[in-house]
Short mmCIF file of C-alpha atoms in Angstrom, two decimals:
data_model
loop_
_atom_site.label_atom_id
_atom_site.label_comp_id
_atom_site.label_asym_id
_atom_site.label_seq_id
_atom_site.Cartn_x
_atom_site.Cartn_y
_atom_site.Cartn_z
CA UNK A 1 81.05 112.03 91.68
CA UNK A 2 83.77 112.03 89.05
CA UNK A 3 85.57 109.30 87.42
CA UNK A 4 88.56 109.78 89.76
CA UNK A 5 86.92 110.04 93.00
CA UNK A 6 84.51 106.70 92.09
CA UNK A 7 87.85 104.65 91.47
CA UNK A 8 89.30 105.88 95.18
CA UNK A 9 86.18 105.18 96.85
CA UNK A 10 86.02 102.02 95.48
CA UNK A 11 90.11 101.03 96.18
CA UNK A 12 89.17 102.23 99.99
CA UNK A 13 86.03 100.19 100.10
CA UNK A 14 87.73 97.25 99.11
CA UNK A 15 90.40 97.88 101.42
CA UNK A 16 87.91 98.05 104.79
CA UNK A 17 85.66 94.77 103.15
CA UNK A 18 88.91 93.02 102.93
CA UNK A 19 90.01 93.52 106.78
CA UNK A 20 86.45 93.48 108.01
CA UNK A 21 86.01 89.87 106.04
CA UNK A 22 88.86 88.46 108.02
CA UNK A 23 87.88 89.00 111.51
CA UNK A 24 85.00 86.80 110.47
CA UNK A 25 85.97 84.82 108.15
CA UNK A 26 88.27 82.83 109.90
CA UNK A 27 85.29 81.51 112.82
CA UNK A 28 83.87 78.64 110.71
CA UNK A 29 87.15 77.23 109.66
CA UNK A 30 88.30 76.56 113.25
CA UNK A 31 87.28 72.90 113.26
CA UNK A 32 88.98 72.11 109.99
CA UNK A 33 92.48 73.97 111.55
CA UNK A 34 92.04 72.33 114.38
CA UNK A 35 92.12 68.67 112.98
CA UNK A 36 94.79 69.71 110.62
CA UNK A 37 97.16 70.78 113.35
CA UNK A 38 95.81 68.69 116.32
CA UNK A 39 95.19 72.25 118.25
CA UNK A 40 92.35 72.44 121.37
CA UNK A 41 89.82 75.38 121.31
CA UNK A 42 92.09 77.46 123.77
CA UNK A 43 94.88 77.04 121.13
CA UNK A 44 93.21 77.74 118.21
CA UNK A 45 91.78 80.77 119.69
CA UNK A 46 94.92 82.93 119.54
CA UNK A 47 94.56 83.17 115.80
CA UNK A 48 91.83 85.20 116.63
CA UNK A 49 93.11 86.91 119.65
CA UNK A 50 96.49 88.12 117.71
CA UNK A 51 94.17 89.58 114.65
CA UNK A 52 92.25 91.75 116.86
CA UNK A 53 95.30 92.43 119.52
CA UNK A 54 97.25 94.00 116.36
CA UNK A 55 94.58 95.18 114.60
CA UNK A 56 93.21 97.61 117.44
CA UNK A 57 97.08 97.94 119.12
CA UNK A 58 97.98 99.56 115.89
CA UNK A 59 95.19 101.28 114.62
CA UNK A 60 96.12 104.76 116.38
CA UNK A 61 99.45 104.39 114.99
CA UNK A 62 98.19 103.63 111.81
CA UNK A 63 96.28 107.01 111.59
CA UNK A 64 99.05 108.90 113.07
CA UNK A 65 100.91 107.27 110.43
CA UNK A 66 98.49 108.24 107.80
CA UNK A 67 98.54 112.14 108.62
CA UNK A 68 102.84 112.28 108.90
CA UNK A 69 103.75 110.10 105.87
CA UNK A 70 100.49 109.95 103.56
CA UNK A 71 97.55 108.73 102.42
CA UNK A 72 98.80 107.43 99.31
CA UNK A 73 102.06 105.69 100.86
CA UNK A 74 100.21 103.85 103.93
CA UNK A 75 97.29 102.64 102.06
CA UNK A 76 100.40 100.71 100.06
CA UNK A 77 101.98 99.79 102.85
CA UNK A 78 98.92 98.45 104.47
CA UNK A 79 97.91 96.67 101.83
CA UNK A 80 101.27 95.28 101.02
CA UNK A 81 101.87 94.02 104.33
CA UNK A 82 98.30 92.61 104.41
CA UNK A 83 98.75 90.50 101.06
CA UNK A 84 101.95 89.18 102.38
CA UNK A 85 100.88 88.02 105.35
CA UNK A 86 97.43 86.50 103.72
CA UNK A 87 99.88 84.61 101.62
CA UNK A 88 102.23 82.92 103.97
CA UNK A 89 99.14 82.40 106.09
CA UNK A 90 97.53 80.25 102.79
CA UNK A 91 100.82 78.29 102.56
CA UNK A 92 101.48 78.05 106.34
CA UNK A 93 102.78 73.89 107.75
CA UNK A 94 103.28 74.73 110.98
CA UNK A 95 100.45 76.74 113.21
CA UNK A 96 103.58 78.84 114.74
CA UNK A 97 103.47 80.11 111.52
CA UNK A 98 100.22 80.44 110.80
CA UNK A 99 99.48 81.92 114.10
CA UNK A 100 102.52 85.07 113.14
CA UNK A 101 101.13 85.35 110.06
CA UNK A 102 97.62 86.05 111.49
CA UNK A 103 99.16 89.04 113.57
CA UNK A 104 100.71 90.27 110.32
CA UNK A 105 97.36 90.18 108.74
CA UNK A 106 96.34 92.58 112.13
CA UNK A 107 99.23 95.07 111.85
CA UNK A 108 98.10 95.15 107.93
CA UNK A 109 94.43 96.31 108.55
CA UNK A 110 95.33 98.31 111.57
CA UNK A 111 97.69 100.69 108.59
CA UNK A 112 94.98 100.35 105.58
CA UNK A 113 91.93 100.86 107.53
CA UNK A 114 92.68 104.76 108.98
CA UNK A 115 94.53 105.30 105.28
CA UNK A 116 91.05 104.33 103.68
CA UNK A 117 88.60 106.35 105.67
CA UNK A 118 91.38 109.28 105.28
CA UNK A 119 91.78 108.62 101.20
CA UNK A 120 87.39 109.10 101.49
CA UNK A 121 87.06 111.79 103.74
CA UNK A 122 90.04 113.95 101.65
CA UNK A 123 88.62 113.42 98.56
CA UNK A 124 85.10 114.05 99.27
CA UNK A 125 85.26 117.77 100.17
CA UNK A 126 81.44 118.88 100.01
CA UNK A 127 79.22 117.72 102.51
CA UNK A 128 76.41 115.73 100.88
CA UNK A 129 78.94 114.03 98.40
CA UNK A 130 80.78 113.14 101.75
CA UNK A 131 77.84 111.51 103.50
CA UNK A 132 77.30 109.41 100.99
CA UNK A 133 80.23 108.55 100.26
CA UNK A 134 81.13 107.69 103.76
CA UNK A 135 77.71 105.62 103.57
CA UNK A 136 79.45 103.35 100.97
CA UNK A 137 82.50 103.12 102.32
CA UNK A 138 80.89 101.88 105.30
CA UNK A 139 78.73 99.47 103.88
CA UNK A 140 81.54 97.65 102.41
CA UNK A 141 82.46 97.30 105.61
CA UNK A 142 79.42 96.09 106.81
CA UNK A 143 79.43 93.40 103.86
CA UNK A 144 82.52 92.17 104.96
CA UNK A 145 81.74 91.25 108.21
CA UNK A 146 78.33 89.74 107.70
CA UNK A 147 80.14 87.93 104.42
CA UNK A 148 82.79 86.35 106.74
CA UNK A 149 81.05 83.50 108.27
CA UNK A 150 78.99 82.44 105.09
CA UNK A 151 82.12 82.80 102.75
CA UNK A 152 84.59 80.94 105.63
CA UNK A 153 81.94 78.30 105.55
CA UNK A 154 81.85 77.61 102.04
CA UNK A 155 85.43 77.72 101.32
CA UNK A 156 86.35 75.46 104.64
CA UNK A 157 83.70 72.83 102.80
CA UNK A 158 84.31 72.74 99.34
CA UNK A 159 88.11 74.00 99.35
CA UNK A 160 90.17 74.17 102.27
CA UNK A 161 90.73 76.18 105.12
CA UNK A 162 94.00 77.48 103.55
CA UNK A 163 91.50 79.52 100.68
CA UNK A 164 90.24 81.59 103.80
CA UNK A 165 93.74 83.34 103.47
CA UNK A 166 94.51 83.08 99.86
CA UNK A 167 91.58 84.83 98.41
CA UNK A 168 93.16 88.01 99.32
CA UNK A 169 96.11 87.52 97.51
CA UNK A 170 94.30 88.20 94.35
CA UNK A 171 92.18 91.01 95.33
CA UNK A 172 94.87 92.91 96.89
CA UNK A 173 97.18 92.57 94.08
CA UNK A 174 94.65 94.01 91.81
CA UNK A 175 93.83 96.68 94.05
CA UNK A 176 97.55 97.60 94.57
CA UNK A 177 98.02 97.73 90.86
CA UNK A 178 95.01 100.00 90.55
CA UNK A 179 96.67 102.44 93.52
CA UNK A 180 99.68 102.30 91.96
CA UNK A 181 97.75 103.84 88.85
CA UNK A 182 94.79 105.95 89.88
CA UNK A 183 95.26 107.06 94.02
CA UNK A 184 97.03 111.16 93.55
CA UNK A 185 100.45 111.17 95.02
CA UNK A 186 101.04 112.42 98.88
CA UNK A 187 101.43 115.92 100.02
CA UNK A 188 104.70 116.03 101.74
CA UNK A 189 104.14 117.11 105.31
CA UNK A 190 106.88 119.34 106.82
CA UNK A 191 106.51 118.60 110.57
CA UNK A 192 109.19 119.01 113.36
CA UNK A 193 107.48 116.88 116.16
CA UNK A 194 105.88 113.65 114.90
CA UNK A 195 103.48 111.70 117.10
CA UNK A 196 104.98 109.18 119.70
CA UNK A 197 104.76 106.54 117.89
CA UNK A 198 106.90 104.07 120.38
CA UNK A 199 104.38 104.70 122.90
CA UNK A 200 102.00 102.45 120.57
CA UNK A 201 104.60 99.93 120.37
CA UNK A 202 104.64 99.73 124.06
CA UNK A 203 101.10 99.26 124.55
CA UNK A 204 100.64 96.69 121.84
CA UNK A 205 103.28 94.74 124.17
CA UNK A 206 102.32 95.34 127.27
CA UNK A 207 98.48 94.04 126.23
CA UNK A 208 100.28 90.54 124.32
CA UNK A 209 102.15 89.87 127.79
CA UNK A 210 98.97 90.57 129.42
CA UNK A 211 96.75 88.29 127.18
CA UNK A 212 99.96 85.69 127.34
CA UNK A 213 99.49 85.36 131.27
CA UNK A 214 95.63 85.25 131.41
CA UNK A 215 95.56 82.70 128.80
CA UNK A 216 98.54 80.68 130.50
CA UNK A 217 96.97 80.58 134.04
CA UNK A 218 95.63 77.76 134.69
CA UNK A 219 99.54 76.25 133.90
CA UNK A 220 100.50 78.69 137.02
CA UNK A 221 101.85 75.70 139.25
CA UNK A 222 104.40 74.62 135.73
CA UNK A 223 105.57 77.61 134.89
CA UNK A 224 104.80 80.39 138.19
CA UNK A 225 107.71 82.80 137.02
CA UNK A 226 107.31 83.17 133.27
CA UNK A 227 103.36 84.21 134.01
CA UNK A 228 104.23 86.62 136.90
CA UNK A 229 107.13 87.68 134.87
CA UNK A 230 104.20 87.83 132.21
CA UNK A 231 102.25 89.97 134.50
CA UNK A 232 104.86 92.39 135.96
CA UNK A 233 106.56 93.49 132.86
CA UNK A 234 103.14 94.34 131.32
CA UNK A 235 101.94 96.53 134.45
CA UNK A 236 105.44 98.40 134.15
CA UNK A 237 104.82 98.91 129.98
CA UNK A 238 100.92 100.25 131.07
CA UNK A 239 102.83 102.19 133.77
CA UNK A 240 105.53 103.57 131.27
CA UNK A 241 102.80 104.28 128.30
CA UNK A 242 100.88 106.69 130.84
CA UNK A 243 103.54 108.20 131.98
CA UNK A 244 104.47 109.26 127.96
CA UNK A 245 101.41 110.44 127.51
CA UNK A 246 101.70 112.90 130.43
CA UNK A 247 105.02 113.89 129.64
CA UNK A 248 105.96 113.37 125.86
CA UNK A 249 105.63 116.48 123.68
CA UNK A 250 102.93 115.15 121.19
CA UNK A 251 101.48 112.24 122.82
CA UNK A 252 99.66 109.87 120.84
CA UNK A 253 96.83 110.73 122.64
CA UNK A 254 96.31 113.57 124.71
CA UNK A 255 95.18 112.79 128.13
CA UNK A 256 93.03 115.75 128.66
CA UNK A 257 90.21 113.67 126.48
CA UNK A 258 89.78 111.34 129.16
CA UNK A 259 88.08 114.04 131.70
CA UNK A 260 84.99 112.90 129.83
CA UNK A 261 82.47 110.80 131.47
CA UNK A 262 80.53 109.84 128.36
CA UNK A 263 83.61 108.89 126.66
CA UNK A 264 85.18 106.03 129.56
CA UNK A 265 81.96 104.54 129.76
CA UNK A 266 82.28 104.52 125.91
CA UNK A 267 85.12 102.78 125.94
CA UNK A 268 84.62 100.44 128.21
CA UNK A 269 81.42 99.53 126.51
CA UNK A 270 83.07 98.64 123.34
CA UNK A 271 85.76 96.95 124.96
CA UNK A 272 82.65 94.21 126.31
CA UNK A 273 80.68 94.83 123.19
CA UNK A 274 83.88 93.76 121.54
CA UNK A 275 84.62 90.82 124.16
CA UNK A 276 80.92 89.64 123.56
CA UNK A 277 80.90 89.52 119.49
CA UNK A 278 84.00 87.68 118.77
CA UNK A 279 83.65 85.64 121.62
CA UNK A 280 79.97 84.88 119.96
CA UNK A 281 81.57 84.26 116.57
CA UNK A 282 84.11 81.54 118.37
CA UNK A 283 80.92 80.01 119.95
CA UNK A 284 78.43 79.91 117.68
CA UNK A 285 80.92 78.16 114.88
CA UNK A 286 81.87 75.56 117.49
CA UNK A 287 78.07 75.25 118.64
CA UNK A 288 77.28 74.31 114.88
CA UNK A 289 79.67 72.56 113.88
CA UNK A 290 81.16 70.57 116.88
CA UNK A 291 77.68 69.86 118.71
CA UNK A 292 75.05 69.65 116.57
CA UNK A 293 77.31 68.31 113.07
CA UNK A 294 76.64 70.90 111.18
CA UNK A 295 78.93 71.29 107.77
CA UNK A 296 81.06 74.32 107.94
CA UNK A 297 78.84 75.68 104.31
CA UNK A 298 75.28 74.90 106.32
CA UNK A 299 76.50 76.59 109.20
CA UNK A 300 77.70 79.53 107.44
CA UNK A 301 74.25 80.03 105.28
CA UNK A 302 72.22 79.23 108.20
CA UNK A 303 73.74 82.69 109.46
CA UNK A 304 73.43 84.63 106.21
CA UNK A 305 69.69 85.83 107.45
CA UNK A 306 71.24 87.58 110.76
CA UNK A 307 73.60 90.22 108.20
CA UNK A 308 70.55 90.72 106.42
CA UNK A 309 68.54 91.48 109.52
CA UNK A 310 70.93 93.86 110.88
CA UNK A 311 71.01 96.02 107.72
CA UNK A 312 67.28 96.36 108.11
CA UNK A 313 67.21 97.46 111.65
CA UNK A 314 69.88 100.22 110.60
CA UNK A 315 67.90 101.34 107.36
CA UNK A 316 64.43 101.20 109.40
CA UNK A 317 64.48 100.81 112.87
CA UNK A 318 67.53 102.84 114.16
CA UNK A 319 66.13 106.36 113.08
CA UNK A 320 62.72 105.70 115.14
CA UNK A 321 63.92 104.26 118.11
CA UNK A 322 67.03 106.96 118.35
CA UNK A 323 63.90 109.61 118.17
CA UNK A 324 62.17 108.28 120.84
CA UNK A 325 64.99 107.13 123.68
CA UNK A 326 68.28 108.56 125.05
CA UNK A 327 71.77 107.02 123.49
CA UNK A 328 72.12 105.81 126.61
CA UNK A 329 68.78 104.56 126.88
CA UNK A 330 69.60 102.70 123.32
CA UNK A 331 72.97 101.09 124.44
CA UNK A 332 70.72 99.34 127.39
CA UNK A 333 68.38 98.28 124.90
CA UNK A 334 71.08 96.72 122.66
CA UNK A 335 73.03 95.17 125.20
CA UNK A 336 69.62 93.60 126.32
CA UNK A 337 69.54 91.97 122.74
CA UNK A 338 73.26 91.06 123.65
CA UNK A 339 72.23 89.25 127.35
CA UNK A 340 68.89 87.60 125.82
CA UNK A 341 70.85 86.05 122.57
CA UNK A 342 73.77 84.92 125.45
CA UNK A 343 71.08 83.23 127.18
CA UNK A 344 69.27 81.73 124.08
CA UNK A 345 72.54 80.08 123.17
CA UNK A 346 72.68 78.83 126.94
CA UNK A 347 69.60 77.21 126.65
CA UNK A 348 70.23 75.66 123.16
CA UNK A 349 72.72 73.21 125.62
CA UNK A 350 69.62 71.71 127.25
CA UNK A 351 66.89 71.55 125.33
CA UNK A 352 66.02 69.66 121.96
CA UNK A 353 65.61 70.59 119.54
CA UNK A 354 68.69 73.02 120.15
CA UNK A 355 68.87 74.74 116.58
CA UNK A 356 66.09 77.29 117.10
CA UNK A 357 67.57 78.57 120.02
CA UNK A 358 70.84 78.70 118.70
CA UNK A 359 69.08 80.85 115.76
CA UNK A 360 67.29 83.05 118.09
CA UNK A 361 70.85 84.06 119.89
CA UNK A 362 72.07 84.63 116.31
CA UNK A 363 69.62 87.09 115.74
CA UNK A 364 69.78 88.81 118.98
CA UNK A 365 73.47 89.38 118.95
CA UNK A 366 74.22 89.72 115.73
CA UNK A 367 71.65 90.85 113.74
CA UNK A 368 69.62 93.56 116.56
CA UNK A 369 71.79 93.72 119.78
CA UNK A 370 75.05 94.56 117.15
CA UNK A 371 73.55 96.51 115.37
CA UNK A 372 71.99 99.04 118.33
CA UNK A 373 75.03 98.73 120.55
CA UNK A 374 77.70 100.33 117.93
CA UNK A 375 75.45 103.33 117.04
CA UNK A 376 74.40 104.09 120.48
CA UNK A 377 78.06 103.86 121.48
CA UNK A 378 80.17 105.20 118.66
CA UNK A 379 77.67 108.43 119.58
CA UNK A 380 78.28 108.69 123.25
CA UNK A 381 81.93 108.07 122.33
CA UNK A 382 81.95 112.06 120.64
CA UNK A 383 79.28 113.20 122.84
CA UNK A 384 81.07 115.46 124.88
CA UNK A 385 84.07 115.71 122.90
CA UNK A 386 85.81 118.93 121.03
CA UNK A 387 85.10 118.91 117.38
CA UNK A 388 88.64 118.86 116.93
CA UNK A 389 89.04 115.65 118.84
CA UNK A 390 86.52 113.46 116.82
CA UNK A 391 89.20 112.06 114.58
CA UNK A 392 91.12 110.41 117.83
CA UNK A 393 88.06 110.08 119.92
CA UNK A 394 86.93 107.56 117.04
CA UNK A 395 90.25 106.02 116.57
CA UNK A 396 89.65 105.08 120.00
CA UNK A 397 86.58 103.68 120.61
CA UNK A 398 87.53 101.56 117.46
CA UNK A 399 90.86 100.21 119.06
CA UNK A 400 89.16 99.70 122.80
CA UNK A 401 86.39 97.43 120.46
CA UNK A 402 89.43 95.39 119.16
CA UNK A 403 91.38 94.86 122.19
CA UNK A 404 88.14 93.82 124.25
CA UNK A 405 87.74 91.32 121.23
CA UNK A 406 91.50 89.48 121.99
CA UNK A 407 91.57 90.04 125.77
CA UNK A 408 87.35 88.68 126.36
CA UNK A 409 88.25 85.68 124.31
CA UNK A 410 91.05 84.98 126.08
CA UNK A 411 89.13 85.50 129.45
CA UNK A 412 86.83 82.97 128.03
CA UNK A 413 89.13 80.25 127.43
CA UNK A 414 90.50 80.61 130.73
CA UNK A 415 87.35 80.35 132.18
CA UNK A 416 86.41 77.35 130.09
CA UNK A 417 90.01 75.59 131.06
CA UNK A 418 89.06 75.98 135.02
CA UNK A 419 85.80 74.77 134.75
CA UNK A 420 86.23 71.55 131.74
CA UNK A 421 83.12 71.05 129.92
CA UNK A 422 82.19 67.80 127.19
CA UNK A 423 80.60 70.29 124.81
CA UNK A 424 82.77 72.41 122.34
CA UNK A 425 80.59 75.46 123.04
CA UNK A 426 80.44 75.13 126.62
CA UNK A 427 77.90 76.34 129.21
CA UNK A 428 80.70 78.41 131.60
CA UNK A 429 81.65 80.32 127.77
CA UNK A 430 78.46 81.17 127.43
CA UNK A 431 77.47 82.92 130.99
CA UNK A 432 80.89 84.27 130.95
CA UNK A 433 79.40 85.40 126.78
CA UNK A 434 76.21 86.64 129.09
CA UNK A 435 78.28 88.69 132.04
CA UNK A 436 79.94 90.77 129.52
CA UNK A 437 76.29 91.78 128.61
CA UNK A 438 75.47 92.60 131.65
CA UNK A 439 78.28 94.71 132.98
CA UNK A 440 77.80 96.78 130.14
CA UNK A 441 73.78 97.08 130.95
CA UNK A 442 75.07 98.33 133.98
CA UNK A 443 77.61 100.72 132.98
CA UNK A 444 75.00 102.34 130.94
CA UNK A 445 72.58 102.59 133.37
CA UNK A 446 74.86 104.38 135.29
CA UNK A 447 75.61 106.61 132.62
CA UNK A 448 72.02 107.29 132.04
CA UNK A 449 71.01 108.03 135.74
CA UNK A 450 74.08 110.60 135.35
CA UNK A 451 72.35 112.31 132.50
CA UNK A 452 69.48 112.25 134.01
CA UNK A 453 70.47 114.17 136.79
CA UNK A 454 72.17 116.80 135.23
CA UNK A 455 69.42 117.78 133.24
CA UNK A 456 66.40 117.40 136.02
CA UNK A 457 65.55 121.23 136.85
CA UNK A 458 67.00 122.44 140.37
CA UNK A 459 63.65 123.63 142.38
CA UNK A 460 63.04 127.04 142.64
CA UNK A 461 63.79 129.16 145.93
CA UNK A 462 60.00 129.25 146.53
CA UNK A 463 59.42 125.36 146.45
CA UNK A 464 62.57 124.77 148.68
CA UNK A 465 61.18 126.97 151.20
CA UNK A 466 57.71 125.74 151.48
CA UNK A 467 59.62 122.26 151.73
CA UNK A 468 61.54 123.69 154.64
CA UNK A 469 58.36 124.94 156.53
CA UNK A 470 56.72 121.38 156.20
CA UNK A 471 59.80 120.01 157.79
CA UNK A 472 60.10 122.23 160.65
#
């Protein structure tokens, strides 16, 4: 690698650490936000939900963006917006505030992330140069979310919660000094029919409104028309979306992708894959810290092991076990891990002492049943998809992962409001944590009989006649 191309590898790695650190980050600081602001868990969740909400509403957008106005000008922009909003987040008063802010921070990473894989994948044109260059762009990524919980811990202990937000300020501003400086200036596209863009805007919308009424329902019999009103303008945005991408010129997707069996199941995999993980990252901090006292720094270290683990079982166990099963066949396997670390955190409720169960779900879900699940289904995800679709097939199993993350945790809470529990982490979270596992063992099952059957040999004429005789 040259001197150039090492300093934009390493402004787009710290520009996917940065918005992979703050969907975790944020997890073990809950308790301190909560006592600041005198906020429930249900509340406090939507700083969560509105990251991932924006973050995977926009992320098609944002590499739609990236191929009409540049590289160079959305990584920026991205960045900008995402230091801005990290600020006023740090100096927030009010948790309205706090809480906009936090979607900000969304509609920031959902713009820098597709302008840093693009920035990689542009300037690394040979193939081995690109692998491995991809391999440490990814990695930073990686580092970032298995940093979040440790690094939220710490800072919520010996700073403040408001530190989880400021320590971007500085690293952003450095790196947008150093893009200003060393990124090469955009190609000017001449295009005559950009992307539908508003169609984006629509969805991201019509899934708020949607998240709005199934977090609001169990306050149906105080406020009936603002939740169906909730309800019925989001089914008419859905409706409206669809019908753009059916009739607009350049949708921003084109429909014809979803004839593709491999690629719904996919989806709707990550969507529960991402329902389950954030939901798990909400729990586990509230299990910790809330039930069994733990400090927000011993809860984050006590988690440090599970990032470690799941970088192993990439480097060494991934490669053997994808020689010797199917992807589906690996999906089940990892959204075993996902069911069996649900249920160890179940049992933690009831049994003392409660900690190594609590550490056993850990490593389940995040450090194996992670780890096999996002392989196995960013694969099927391209599977039977055009080479020339890859780029938006990915974009979308990446924003179906982030929406499942805002609308499962918002599922959750509903599910926790009907059904009251003393514990912060409570039992109904957990099997609702344990049925997203579970329809997603299923779905993949499914998938796998599927496969199985279209590649089982037809019998020959002969053995189809002789079966014939025997049944006459």
């Amino acid at each position: 690698m040259t001197t150039s191309q090492n300093r934009i590898l390493i402004l787009a790695s710290v520009g996917t650490f940065v918005e992979a650190l703050d969907i975790a980050i944020i997890n073990l600081t809950i308790p301190a936000i909560q006592e600041q602001f005198a906020i429930d868990n249900d509340t406090v969740q939507w700083l969560q939900t509105l990251y991932v909400l924006f973050f995977g509403g926009f992320l098609i957008i944002g590499g739609k963006l990236t191929d009409q106005i540049g590289r160079r000008a959305m990584f920026l922009w991205g960045s900008s917006i995402f230091l801005l909003a990290s600020l006023g987040a740090g100096l927030a008063n009010e948790f309205i505030s706090l809480a906009v802010f936090r979607a900000l921070q969304g509609l920031g990473a959902a713009l820098l992330m597709p302008a840093s894989l693009a920035l990689v994948t542009h300037t690394f044109q040979e193939p081995k140069a690109r692998s491995r260059a991809i391999g440490i762009f990814s990695s930073f990524a990686a580092i970032g979310s298995g940093a979040g919980l440790s690094v939220g811990g710490l800072i919520s202990t010996y700073w403040s919660w408001h530190w989880v937000f400021l320590i971007n300020v500085p690293i952003l501003g450095l790196t947008l000094l150093a893009a200003l400086k060393f990124l090469p200036k955009d190609i000017k596209l001449t295009t005559n029919n950009p992307s539908d863009i508003f169609s984006g805007i629509i969805l991201v919308l019509a899934l708020l409104l949607l998240t709005f009424g199934l977090h609001d329902l169990i306050h149906f019999e105080e406020r009936p028309y603002i939740i169906t009103g909730c309800f019925i303008v989001s089914i008419l945005l859905i409706s409206i979306f669809i019908r753009r991408l059916h009739t607009h010129e350049t949708p921003l997707i084109q429909p014809q992708i979803f004839n593709n069996t491999s690629l719904i199941i996919s989806n709707i995999s990550f969507f529960l894959l991402g329902a389950l993980f954030i939901g798990f990252l909400f729990l586990v901090s509230l299990l910790l810290q809330k039930d069994l006292n733990y400090s927000a720094a011993s809860a984050g270290l006590m988690l440090v092991p599970f990032s470690i683990l799941s970088a192993l079982i990439a480097k060494f166990a991934i490669p053997t076990i994808t020689d010797r099963f199917t992807t589906p066949q690996v999906g089940i396997l990892g959204m075993g891990f996902m069911f069996a670390g649900a249920a160890a955190l179940f049992t933690s409720i009831y049994v003392i002492p409660a900690l190594p169960f609590v550490l056993l779900g850990a490593a389940c879900i995040s450090g194996i049943g992670m780890t096999l699940c996002f392989t196995s289904l960013s694969v099927l995800g391209v599977k039977d998809v055009a080479k020339e679709n890859y780029g938006i097939a990915s974009s979308l199993t990446s924003t179906t992962y982030f929406l499942g993350a805002g609308i499962g945790l918002s599922i959750m809470t509903l599910v926790d409001k009907l059904i009251p529990s003393n514990l912060a982490a409570s039992p109904v979270s957990l099997i609702v944590l344990g049925s997203y596992a579970m329809f997603g063992i299923g779905l993949l099952v499914f998938l796998n009989y599927s496969d199985n059957r279209k590649i089982s040999p037809a019998p020959s004429p002969v053995k189809q006649a002789v079966s014939s005789q025997k049944t006459s």
